[in-house]
Coordinates of C-alpha atoms and ligand atoms in Angstrom, one line a residue:
X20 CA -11.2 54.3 -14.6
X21 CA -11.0 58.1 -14.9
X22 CA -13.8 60.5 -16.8
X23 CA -11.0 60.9 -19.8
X24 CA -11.1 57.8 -21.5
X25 CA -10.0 58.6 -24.8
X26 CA -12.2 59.3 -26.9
X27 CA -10.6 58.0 -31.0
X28 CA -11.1 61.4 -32.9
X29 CA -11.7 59.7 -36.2
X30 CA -14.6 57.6 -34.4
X31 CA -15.8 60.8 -33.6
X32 CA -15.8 62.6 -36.5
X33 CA -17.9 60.0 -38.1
X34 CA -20.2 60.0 -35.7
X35 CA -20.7 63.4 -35.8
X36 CA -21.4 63.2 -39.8
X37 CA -23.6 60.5 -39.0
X38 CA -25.6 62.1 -36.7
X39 CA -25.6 65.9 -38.4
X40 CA -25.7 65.0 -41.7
X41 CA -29.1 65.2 -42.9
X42 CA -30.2 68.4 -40.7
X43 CA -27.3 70.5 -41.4
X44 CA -27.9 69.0 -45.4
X45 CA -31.4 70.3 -45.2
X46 CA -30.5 73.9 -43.3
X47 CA -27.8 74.2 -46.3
X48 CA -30.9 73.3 -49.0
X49 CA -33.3 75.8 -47.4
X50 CA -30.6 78.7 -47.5
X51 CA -29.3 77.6 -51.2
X52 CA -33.7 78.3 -52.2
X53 CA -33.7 81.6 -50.2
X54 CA -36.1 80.3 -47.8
X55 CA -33.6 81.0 -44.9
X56 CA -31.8 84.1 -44.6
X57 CA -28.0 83.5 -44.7
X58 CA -27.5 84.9 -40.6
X59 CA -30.2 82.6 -39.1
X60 CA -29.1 80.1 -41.5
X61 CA -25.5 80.0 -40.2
X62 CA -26.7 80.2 -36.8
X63 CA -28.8 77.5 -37.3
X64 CA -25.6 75.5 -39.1
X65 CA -23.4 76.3 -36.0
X66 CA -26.0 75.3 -33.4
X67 CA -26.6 72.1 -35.2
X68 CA -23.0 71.1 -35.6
X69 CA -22.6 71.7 -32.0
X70 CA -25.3 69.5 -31.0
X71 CA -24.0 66.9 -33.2
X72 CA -20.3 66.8 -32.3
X73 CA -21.6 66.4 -28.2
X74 CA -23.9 64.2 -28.9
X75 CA -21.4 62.1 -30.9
X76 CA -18.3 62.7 -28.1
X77 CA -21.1 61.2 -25.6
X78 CA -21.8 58.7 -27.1
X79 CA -18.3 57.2 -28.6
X80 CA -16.4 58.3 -25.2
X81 CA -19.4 56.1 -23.7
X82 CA -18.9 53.2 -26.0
X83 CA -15.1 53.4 -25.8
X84 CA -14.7 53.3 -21.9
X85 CA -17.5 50.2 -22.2
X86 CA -14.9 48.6 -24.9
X87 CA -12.3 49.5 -22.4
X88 CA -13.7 47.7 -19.4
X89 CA -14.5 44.8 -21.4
X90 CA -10.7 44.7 -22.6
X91 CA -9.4 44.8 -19.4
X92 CA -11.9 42.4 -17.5
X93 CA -10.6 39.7 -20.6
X94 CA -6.9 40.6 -19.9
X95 CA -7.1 40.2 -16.5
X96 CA -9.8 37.0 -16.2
X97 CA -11.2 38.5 -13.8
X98 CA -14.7 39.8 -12.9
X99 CA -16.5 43.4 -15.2
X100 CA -16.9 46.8 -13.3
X101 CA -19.9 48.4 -14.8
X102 CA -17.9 51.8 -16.0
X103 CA -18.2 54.3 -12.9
X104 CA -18.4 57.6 -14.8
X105 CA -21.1 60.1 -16.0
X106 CA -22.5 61.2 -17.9
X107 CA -23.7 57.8 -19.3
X108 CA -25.8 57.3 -21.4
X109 CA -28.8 55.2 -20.2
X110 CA -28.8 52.3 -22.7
X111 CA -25.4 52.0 -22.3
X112 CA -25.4 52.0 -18.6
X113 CA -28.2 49.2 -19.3
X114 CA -25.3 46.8 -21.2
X115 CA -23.0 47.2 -18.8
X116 CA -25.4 46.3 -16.1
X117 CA -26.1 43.4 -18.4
X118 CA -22.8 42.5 -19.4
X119 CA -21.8 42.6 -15.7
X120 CA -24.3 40.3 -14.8
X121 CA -22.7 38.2 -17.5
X122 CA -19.4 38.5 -16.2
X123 CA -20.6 37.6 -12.5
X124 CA -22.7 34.4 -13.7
X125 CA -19.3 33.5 -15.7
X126 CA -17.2 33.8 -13.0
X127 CA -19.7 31.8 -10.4
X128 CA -20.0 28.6 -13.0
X129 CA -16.1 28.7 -13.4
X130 CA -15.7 28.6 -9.9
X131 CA -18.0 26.2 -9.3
X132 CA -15.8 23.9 -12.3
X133 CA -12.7 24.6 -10.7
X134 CA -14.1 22.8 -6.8
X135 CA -15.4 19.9 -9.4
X136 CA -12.2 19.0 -10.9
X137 CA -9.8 19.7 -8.1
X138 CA -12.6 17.8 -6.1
X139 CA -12.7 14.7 -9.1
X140 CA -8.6 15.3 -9.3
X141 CA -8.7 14.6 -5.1
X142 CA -10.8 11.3 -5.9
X143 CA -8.3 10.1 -8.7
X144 CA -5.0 11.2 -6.4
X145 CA -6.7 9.6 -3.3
X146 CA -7.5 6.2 -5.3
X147 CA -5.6 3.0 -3.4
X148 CA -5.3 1.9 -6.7
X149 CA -2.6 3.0 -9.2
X150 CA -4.0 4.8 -12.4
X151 CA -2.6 5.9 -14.9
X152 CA -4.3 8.8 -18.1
X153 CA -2.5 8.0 -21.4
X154 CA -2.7 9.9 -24.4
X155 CA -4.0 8.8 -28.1
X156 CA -0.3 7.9 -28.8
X157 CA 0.0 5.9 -25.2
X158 CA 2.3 8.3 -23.7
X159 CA 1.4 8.5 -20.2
X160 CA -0.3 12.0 -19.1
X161 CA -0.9 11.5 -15.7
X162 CA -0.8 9.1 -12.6
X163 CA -1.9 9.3 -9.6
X164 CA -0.2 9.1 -6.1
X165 CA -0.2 5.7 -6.0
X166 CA 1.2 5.0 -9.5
X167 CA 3.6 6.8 -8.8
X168 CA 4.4 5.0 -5.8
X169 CA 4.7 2.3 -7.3
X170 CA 6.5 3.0 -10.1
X171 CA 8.2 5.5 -8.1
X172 CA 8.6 7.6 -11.3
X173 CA 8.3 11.0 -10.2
X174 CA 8.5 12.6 -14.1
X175 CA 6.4 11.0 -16.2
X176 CA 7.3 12.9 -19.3
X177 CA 10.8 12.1 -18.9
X178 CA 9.7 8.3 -19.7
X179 CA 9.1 7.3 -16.3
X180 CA 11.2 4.3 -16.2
X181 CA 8.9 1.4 -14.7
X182 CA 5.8 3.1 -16.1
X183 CA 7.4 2.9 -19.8
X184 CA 8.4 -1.2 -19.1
X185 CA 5.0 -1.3 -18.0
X186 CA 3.9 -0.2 -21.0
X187 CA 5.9 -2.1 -23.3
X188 CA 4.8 -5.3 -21.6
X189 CA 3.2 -7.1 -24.2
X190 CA 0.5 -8.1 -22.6
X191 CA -0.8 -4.7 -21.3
X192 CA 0.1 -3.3 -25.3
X193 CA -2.0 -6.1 -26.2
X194 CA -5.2 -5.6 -24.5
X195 CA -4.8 -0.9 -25.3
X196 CA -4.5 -2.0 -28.8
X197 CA -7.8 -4.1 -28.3
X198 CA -9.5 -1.2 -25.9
X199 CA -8.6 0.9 -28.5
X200 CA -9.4 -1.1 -31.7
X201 CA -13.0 -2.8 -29.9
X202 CA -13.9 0.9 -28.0
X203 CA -14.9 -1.5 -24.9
X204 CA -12.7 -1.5 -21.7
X205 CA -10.2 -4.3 -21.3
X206 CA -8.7 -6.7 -18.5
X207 CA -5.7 -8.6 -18.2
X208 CA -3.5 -10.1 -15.4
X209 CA 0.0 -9.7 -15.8
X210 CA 3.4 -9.9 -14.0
X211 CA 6.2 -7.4 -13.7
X212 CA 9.3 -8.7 -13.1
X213 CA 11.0 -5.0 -11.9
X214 CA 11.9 -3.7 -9.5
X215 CA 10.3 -6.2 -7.3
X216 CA 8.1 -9.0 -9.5
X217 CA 4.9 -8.0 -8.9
X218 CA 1.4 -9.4 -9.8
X219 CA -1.0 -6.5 -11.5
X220 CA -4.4 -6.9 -13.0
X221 CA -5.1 -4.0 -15.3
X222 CA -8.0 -2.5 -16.8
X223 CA -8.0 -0.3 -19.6
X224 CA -10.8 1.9 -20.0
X225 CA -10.9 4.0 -23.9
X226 CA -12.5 7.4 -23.3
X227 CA -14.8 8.3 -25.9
X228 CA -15.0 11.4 -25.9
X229 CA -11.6 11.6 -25.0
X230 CA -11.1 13.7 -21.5
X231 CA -10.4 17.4 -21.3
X232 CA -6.6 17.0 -20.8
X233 CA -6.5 14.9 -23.8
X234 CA -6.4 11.3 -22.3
X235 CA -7.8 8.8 -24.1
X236 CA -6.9 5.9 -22.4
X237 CA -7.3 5.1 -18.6
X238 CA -5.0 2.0 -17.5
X239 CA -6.3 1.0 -13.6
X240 CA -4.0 -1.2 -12.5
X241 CA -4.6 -4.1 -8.7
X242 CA -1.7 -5.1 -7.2
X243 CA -2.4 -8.3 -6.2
X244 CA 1.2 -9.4 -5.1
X245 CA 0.2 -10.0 -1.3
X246 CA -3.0 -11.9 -2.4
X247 CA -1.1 -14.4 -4.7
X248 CA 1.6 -15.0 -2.5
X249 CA -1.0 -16.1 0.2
X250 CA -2.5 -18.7 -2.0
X251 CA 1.0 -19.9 -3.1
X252 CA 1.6 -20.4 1.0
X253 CA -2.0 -21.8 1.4
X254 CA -1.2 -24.1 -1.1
X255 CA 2.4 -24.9 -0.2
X256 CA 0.9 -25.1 3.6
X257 CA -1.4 -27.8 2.9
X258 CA 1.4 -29.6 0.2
X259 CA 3.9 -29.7 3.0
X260 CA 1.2 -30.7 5.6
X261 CA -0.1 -33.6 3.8
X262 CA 3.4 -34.3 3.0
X263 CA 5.0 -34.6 6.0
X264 CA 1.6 -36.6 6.9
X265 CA 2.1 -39.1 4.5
X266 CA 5.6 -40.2 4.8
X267 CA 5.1 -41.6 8.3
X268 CA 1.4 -42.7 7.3
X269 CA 2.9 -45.0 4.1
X270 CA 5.5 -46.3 6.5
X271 CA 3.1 -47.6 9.2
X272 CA 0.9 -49.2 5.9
X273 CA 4.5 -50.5 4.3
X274 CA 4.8 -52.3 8.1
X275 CA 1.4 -53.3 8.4
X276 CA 2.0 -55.2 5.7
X277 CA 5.1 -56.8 6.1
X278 CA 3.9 -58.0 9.4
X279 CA 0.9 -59.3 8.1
X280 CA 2.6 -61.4 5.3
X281 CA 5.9 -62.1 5.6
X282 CA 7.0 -61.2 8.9
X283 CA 4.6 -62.9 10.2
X284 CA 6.0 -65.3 12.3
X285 CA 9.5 -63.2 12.5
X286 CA 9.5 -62.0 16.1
X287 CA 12.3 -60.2 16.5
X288 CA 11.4 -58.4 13.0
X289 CA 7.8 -57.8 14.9
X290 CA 9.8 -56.0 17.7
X291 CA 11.6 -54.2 15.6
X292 CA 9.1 -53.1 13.4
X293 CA 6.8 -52.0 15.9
X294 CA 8.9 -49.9 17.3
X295 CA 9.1 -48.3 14.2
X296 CA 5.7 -47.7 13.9
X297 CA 5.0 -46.6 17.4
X298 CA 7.9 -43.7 16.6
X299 CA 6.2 -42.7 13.3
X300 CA 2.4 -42.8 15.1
X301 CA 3.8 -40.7 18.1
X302 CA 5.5 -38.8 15.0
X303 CA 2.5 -38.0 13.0
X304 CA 0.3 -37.2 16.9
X305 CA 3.1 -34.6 16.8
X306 CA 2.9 -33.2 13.7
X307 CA -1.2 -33.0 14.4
X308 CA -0.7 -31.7 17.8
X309 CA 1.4 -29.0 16.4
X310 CA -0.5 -28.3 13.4
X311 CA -3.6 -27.7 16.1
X312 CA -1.5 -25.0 18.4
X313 CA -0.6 -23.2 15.6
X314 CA -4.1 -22.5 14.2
X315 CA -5.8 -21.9 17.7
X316 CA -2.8 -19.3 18.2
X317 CA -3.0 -17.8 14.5
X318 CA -6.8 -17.6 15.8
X319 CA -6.2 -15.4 18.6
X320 CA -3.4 -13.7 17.6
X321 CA -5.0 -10.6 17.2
X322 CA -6.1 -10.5 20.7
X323 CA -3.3 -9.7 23.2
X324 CA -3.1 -12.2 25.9
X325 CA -4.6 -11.1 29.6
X326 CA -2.7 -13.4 32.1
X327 CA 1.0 -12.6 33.4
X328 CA 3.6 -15.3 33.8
X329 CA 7.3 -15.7 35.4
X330 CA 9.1 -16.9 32.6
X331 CA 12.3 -17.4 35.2
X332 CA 10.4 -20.3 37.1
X333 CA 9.1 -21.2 33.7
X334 CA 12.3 -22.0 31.9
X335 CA 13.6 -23.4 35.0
X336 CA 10.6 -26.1 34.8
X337 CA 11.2 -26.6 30.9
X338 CA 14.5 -27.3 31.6
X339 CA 13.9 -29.9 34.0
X340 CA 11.5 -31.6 31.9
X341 CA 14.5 -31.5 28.9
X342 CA 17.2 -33.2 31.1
X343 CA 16.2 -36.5 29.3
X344 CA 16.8 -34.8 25.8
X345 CA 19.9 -33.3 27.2
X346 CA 21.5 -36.6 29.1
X347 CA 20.6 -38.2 25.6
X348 CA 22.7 -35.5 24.2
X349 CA 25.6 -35.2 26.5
X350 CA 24.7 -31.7 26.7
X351 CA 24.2 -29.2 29.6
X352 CA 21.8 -26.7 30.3
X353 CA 23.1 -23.7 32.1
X354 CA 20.8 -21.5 33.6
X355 CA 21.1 -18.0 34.4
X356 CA 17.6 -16.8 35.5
X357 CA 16.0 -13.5 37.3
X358 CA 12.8 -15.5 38.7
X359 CA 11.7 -11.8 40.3
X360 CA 11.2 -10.3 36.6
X361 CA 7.1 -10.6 35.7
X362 CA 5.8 -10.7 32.1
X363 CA 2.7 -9.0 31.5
X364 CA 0.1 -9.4 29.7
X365 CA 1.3 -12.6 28.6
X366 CA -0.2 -16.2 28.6
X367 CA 1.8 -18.2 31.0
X368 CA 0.9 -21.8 28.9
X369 CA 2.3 -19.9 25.7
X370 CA 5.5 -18.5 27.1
X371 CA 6.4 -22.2 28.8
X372 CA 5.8 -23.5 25.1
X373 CA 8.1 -20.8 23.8
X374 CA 10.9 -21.5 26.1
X375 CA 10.1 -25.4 25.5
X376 CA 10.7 -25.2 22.0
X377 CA 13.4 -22.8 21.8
X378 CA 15.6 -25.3 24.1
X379 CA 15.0 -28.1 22.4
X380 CA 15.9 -26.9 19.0
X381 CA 19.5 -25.7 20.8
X382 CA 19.5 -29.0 22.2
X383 CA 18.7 -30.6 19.1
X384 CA 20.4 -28.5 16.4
X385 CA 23.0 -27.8 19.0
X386 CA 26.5 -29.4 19.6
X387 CA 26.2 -33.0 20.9
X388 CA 28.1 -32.6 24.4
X389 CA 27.9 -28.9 24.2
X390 CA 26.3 -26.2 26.1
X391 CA 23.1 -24.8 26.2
X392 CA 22.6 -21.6 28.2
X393 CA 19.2 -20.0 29.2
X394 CA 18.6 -16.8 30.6
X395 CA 15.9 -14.3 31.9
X396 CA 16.8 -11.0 32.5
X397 CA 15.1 -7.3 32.8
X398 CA 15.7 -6.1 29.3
X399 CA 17.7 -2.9 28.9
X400 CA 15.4 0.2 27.3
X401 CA 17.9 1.1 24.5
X402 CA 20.4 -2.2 25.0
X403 CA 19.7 -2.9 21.4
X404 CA 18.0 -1.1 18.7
X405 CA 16.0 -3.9 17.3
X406 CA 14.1 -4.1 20.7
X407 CA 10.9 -1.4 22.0
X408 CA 12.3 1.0 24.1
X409 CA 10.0 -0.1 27.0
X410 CA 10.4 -1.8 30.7
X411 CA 10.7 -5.7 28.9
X412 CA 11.5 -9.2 29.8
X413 CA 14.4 -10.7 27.7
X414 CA 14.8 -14.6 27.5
X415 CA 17.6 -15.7 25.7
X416 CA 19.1 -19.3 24.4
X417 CA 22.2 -20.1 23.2
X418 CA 23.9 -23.2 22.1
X419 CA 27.3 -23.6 21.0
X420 CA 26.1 -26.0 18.1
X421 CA 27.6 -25.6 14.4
X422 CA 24.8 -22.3 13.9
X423 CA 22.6 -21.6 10.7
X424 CA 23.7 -20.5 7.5
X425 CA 23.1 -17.0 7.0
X426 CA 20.5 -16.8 4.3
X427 CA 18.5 -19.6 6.3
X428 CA 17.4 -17.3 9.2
X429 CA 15.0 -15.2 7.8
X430 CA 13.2 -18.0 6.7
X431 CA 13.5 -20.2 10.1
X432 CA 9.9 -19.3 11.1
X433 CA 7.9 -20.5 8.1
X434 CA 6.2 -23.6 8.3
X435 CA 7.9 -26.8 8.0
X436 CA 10.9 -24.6 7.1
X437 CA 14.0 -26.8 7.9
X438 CA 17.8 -25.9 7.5
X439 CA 18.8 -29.3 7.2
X440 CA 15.4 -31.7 6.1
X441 CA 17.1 -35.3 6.2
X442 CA 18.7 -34.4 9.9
X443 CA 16.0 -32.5 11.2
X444 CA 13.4 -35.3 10.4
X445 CA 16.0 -37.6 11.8
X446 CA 15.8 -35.6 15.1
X447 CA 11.9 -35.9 15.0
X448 CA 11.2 -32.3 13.8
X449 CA 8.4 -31.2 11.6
X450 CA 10.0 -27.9 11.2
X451 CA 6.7 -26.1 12.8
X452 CA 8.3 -25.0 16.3
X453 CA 9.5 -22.0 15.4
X454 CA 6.6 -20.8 13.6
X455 CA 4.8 -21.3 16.9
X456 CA 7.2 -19.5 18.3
X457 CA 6.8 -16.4 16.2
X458 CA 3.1 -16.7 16.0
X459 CA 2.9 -16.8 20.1
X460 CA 5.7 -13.8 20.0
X461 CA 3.2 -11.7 17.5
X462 CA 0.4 -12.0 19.6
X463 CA 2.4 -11.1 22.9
X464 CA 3.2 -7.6 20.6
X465 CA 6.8 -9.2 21.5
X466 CA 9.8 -9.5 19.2
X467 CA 11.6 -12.7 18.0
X468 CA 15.5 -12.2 17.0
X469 CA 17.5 -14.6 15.7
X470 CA 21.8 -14.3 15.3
X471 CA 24.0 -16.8 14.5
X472 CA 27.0 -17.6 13.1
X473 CA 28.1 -21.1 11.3
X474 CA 30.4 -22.9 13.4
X475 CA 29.9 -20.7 16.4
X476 CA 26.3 -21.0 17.7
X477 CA 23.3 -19.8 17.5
X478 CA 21.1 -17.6 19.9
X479 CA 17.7 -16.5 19.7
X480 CA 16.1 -13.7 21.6
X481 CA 12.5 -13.5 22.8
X482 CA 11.4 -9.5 24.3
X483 CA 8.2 -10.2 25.8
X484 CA 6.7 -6.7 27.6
X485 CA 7.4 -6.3 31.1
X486 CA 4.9 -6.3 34.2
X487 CA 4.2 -2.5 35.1
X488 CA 4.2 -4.0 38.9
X489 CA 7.9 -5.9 37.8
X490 CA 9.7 -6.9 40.9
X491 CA 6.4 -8.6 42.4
X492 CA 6.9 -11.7 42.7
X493 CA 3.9 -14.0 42.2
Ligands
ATP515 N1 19.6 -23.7 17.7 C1 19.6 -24.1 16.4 N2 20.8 -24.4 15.8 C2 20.8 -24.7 14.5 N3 19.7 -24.9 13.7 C3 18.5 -24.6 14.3 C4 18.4 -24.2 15.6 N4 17.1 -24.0 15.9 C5 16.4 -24.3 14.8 N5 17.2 -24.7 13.8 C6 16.9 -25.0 12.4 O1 15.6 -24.4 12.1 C7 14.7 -25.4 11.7 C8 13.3 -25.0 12.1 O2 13.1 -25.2 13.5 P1 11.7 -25.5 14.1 O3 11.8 -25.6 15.5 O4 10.8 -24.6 13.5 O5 11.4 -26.9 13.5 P2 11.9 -28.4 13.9 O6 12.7 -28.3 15.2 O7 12.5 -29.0 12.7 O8 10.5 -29.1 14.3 P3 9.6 -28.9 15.6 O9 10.2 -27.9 16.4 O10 8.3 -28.6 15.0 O11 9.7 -30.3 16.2 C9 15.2 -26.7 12.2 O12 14.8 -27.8 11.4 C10 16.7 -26.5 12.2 O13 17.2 -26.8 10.9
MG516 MG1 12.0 -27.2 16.9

């Protein structure tokens, strides 16, 4: 700021009156009575409207440039310069001093403000939880990153597409109207059919007083999608289980008591019968045995196995154990193994079982007479996408059997999940070998893939990591 600030010449003026008003009124008095001679008198006049109009100009021009820097400091938001000019006046010097101090203070609390909010505004944008701010008329003000996420509405204003369904869902419009009606935050679980039906509990919380930007309403929202469907397959698991327990368990009882009453003295019927029931008791020792593997491996499959194994020599033992299941089936196993390749770490028990179930279902589910082939090969880094680019061991079965419907296969490894119940039960399956399969897969860190097409065949593909040390035979 330069010396000149302008000083308003009408400001001035009246100053000047102000302040040489009542001497030069009293010099005029005293030479109007002859009690000052009209020279001095004029002298005296001059001298005093002199002092007058510089004491005025000093003081105005010292107010004005204060006005000034107050003016600007406002227009600009930003901090007040005490005016750096003399001559000023020392009470005025003593209010800007002051008013600078002011300004300072001001500025510090505003800053400290700003880190609050953008540190509160973090918090909210951080949350894991979608939330949502409406407005007193419900239209959503803001949401944070995970709202938006899953709503994937990146303009709110412009409706926001999910977020407005979500709002119209009458449930969630029931329990704002109550938040806002009772003034007590609300709960409610609810289900949202699009895009993806998802399970949501959502609390409404009113703000009273409402928040700075004007919300009134916060809607917090748990997606609990992932929770529910694990209790729908905890309690599907233990329907199924007790299920497929039963059946066999009611036919031993139905037998029991035939042979008790009126099969009594029927032997061939006793034969035949207990036949039956030795099938359905080695049945259900099955289905227990399996039930067993598969929670000891869901127990450690979070801990990757230690051992190494040769899954050539492996399958080639597996496959001589089958050759009953295969004679029975007028099939052939064809095996095309590298007995050299090592897998590592890997649990040499768990890779037998994997091969052991894998050939059984293609000579099971395969063609009767057909061919079953086996192999154990180095897998290529980069042979096929779906499969880690690293040094691997690849152990493939085929059969040339009538294959599985397309929308079957990405269900193949749930529990007890069969293609075809009635023939699968036929063949003795309880429909958990696969999910062994995948579990023992999962806790190698290995990858399970499954192709097939109907009438053709089927072939599923087991990557298991490779031995650093490979070609060692052991
Ligand atoms: N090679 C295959 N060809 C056609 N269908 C198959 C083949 N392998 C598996 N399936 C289908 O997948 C289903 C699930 O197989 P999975 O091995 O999990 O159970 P399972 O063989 O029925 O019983 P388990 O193996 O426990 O004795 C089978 O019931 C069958 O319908
Ligand atoms: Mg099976």
């Amino acid at each position: 700021m330069s010396g000149s600030a302008p000083v308003p010449l009408g400001a001035m003026l009246r100053a000047t009156l102000l302040v040489g008003a009542v001497p030069i009124l009293l010099l005029l008095l005293l030479m109007a009575g002859g009690w000052l001679a009209p020279a001095p008198g004029a002298a005296a006049l001059l001298a005093t409207t002199l002092a007058a109009l510089a004491v005025a100009r000093l003081w105005i021009g010292n107010m004005a440039r204060l006005a000034e820097g107050l003016r600007r400091a406002a227009e600009a938001d930003s901090g007040f310069d005490r005016p750096a000019l003399a001559p000023l006046l020392p009470s005025v010097a003593e209010i800007a001093d002051g008013v600078a101090l002011l300004a300072r203070r001001l500025a510090d609390r505003a800053e400290q403000v700003g880190r609050l909010q953008r540190a509160d505004q973090a918090i909210v944008e951080g949350l894991p939880d979608p939330l949502l701010v409406l407005a007193p008329d419900r239209t959503p003000l803001r949401a944070n990153a995970a709202a938006r996420t899953l709503f994937d509405a990146g303009n709110l204003s412009a409706g926001g597409g999910d977020v407005a369904a979500l709002l119209r869902h009458p449930v969630l419009a029931g329990a704002v109207d109550r938040a806002l009606a009772e003034g007590r935050p609300q709960a409610v679980d609810l289900t949202l059919p699009v895009p993806v039906a998802r399970d949501l509990v959502a609390r409404i919380v009113p703000m009273d007083p409402p928040l700075a930007d004007g919300g009134r309403l916060v809607v917090l929202l748990s997606d609990r999608t992932r929770e529910r469907a694990v209790e729908r397959m905890r309690a599907d698991f233990v329907a199924n289980a007790s299920h497929e327990l039963r059946t066999p368990l009611a036919s031993l009882i139905g037998f029991i008591e035939t042979l008790r009453g009126p099969a009594e003295d029927d032997k061939a019927a006793r034969t035949r019968f207990l036949g039956i029931m030795a099938e359905q008791s080695e049945r259900m020792r099955r289905l227990i045995d399996d039930l067993l593997d598969l929670s000891r491996i869901e127990l450690t499959e979070h801990q990757p196995p230690t051992g190494r194994a040769l899954p050539g020599a492996i399958v080639r033992a597996e496959a001589a154990a089958l050759e009953p299941l295969a004679r029975g089936r007028e099939a052939t196993i064809r095996l095309d193994l590298d007995e050299a390749v090592a897998a590592a770490p890997a649990d040499a028990e768990q890779v037998a079982q994997v091969a052991r179930n894998l050939m059984e279902n293609a000579l099971r589910y395969g063609r009767e007479g057909g061919t079953v082939s086996v192999a154990v090969a180095r897998a290529e880094p980069g042979g096929d996408r779906r499969l880690p680019a690293r040094p691997g061991v690849l152990l493939t079965v085929a059969d040339d059997g009538p294959g599985i419907p397309r929308e079957h296969i990405p269900r193949l490894t749930e529990r007890f999940y069969r293609v075809d119940k009635g023939r699968a039960r036929s063949a003795g399956g309880t429909g958990l070998g696969l999910a062994i399969v995948k579990h023992i897969v999962n806790r190698h860190r290995g990858v399970l893939l499954i192709d097939s097409r109907e009438g053709e065949g089927s072939v599923f593909r087991v990557w298991l990591p490779a031995a650093a040390d490979a070609p060692a035979a052991g």
